[in-house]
XYZ file of C-alpha atoms in Angstrom:
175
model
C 8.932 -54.584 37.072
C 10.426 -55.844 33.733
C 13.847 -54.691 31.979
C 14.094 -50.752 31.841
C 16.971 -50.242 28.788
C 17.561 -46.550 30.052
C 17.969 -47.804 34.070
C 20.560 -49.152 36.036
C 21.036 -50.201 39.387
C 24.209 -49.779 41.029
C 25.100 -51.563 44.341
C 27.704 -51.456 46.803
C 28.569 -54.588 48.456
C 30.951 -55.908 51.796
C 31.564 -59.464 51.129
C 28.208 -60.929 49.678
C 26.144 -58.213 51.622
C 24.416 -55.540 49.592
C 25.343 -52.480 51.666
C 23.521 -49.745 49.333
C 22.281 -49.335 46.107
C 21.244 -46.465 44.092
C 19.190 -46.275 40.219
C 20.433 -44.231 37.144
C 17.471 -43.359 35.177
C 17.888 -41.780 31.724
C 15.208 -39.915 30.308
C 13.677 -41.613 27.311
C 10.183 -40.868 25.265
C 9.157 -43.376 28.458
C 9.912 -40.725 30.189
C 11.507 -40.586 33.891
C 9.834 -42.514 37.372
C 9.742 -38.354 38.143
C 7.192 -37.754 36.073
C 4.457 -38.786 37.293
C 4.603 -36.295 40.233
C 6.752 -33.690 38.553
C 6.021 -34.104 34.632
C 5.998 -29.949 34.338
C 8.656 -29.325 36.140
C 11.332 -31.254 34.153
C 9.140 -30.431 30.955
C 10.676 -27.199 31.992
C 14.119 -28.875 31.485
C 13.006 -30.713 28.674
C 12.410 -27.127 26.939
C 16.002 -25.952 27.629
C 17.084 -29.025 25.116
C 18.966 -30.490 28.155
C 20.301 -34.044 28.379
C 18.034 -35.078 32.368
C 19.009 -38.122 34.547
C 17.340 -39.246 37.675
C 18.609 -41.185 40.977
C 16.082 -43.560 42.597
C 15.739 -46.095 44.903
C 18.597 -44.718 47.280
C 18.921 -47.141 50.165
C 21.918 -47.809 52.370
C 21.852 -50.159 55.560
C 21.295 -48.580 58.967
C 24.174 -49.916 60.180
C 26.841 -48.328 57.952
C 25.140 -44.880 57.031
C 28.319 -43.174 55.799
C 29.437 -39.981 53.891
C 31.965 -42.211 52.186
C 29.723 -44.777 50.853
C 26.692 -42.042 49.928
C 29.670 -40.334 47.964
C 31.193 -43.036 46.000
C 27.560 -44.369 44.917
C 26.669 -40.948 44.038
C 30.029 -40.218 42.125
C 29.801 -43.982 40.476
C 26.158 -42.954 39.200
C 27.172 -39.596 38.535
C 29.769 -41.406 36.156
C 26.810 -43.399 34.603
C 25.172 -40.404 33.768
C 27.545 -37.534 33.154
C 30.346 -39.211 31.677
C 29.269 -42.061 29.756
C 25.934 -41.070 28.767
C 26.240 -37.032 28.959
C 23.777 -35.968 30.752
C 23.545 -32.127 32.071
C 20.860 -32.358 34.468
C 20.127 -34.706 37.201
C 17.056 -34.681 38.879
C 16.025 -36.007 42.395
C 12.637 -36.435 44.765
C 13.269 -36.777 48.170
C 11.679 -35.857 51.700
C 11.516 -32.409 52.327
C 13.502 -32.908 55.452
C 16.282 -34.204 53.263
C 16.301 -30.917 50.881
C 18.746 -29.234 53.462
C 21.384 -32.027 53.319
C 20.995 -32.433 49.437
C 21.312 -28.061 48.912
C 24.431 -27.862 50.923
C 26.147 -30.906 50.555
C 25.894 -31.472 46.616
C 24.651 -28.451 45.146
C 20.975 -29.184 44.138
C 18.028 -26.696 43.746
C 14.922 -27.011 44.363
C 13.100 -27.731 41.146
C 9.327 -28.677 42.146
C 7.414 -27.656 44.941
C 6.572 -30.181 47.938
C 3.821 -32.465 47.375
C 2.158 -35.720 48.196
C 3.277 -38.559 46.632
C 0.375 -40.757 46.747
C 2.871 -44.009 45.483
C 4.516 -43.428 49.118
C 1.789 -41.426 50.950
C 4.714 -39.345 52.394
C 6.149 -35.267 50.747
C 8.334 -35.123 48.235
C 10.076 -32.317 46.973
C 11.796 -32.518 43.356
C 15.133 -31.189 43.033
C 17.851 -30.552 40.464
C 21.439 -29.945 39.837
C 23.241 -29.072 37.275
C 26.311 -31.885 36.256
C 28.575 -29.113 35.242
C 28.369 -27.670 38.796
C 28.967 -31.523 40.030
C 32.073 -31.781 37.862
C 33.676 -28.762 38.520
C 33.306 -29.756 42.587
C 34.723 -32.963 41.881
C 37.747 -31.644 39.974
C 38.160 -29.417 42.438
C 37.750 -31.605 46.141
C 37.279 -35.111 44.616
C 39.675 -37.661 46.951
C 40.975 -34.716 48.712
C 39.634 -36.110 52.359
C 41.451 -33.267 54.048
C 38.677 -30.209 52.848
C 36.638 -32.660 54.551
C 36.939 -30.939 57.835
C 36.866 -27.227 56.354
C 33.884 -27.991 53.675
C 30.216 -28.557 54.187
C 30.029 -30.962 51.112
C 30.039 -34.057 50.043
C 32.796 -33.566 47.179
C 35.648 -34.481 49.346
C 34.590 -37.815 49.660
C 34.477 -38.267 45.953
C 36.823 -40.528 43.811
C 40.341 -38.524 42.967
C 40.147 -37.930 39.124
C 42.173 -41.005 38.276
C 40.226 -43.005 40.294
C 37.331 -41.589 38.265
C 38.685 -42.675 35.346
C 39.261 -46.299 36.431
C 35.841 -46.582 37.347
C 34.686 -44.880 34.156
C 36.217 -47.339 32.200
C 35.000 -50.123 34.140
C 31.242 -49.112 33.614
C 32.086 -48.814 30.124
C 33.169 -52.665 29.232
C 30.368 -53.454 31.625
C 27.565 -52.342 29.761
């Protein structure tokens, strides 16, 4: 696997237990683990002199599937890449039967039409969303629990902005 400079690996944790974990990956002339399905597509980004991110390796145990803990390891990467290392674009591949939850819930487009992904032998579809969208939903419903039951998003769930800025500066003397 080796050391990737432009990728992290965030993990959320209950006692010693790793709970969930998600990967930050920044693009770099090594390019993004999207690529090699989807190089043309985020060329196509790459033209509009934008700064792309990608989230991999999403996993979070059975047991304790959660809008909560999906929201805080999203907003903690999000952080990663928005904040501390400016990116405007985040890009994603996931299961077409997955695009649903991603579109309403967080915002994302669809970027890339569905194909095989012969590293998983399952679809994939590539999406995108913009991090200005994703910060102006944050300001907006971040920590506010109660749009919860009025929204159909994710945002809610998010870190209040001072909370936000805790963490930010967390990741900061971290890295």
């Amino acid at each position: 696997h080796g050391i990737h400079p432009n990728r992290i690996t965030l993990s959320a944790s209950n006692g010693d237990e790793v709970v969930a974990t998600i990967a930050v990956g920044l693009d770099s002339m090594a390019g993004l683990f999207v690529d090699k399905l989807y190089g043309e597509d985020v060329d196509r980004i790459r033209a509009l002199d934008r700064r792309i991110c990608e989230f991999t390796k999403l996993a979070i145990e059975a047991s304790i599937r959660s809008k909560p803990i999906l929201a805080a390891l999203f907003h903690i990467a999000y952080i990663h890449a928005r904040r501390i290392n400016r990116c405007t674009d985040l890009v994603v591949e996931v299961n077409p039967r997955h695009v649903a939850f991603y579109e309403r819930m967080l915002g994302f487009t669809v970027w890339g039409a569905e194909k095989i992904d012969p590293r998983v032998g399952a679809p994939a579809v590539l999406l995108k969303l913009d991090l200005l969208f994703a910060e102006k939903q944050i300001e907006e419903m971040g920590g506010r629990l109660e749009l919860a039951a009025t929204r159909r998003s994710l945002y809610p769930y998010f870190f209040a902005a001072n909370e936000e800025s805790g963490i930010e500066r967390r990741l900061r003397s971290a890295t």
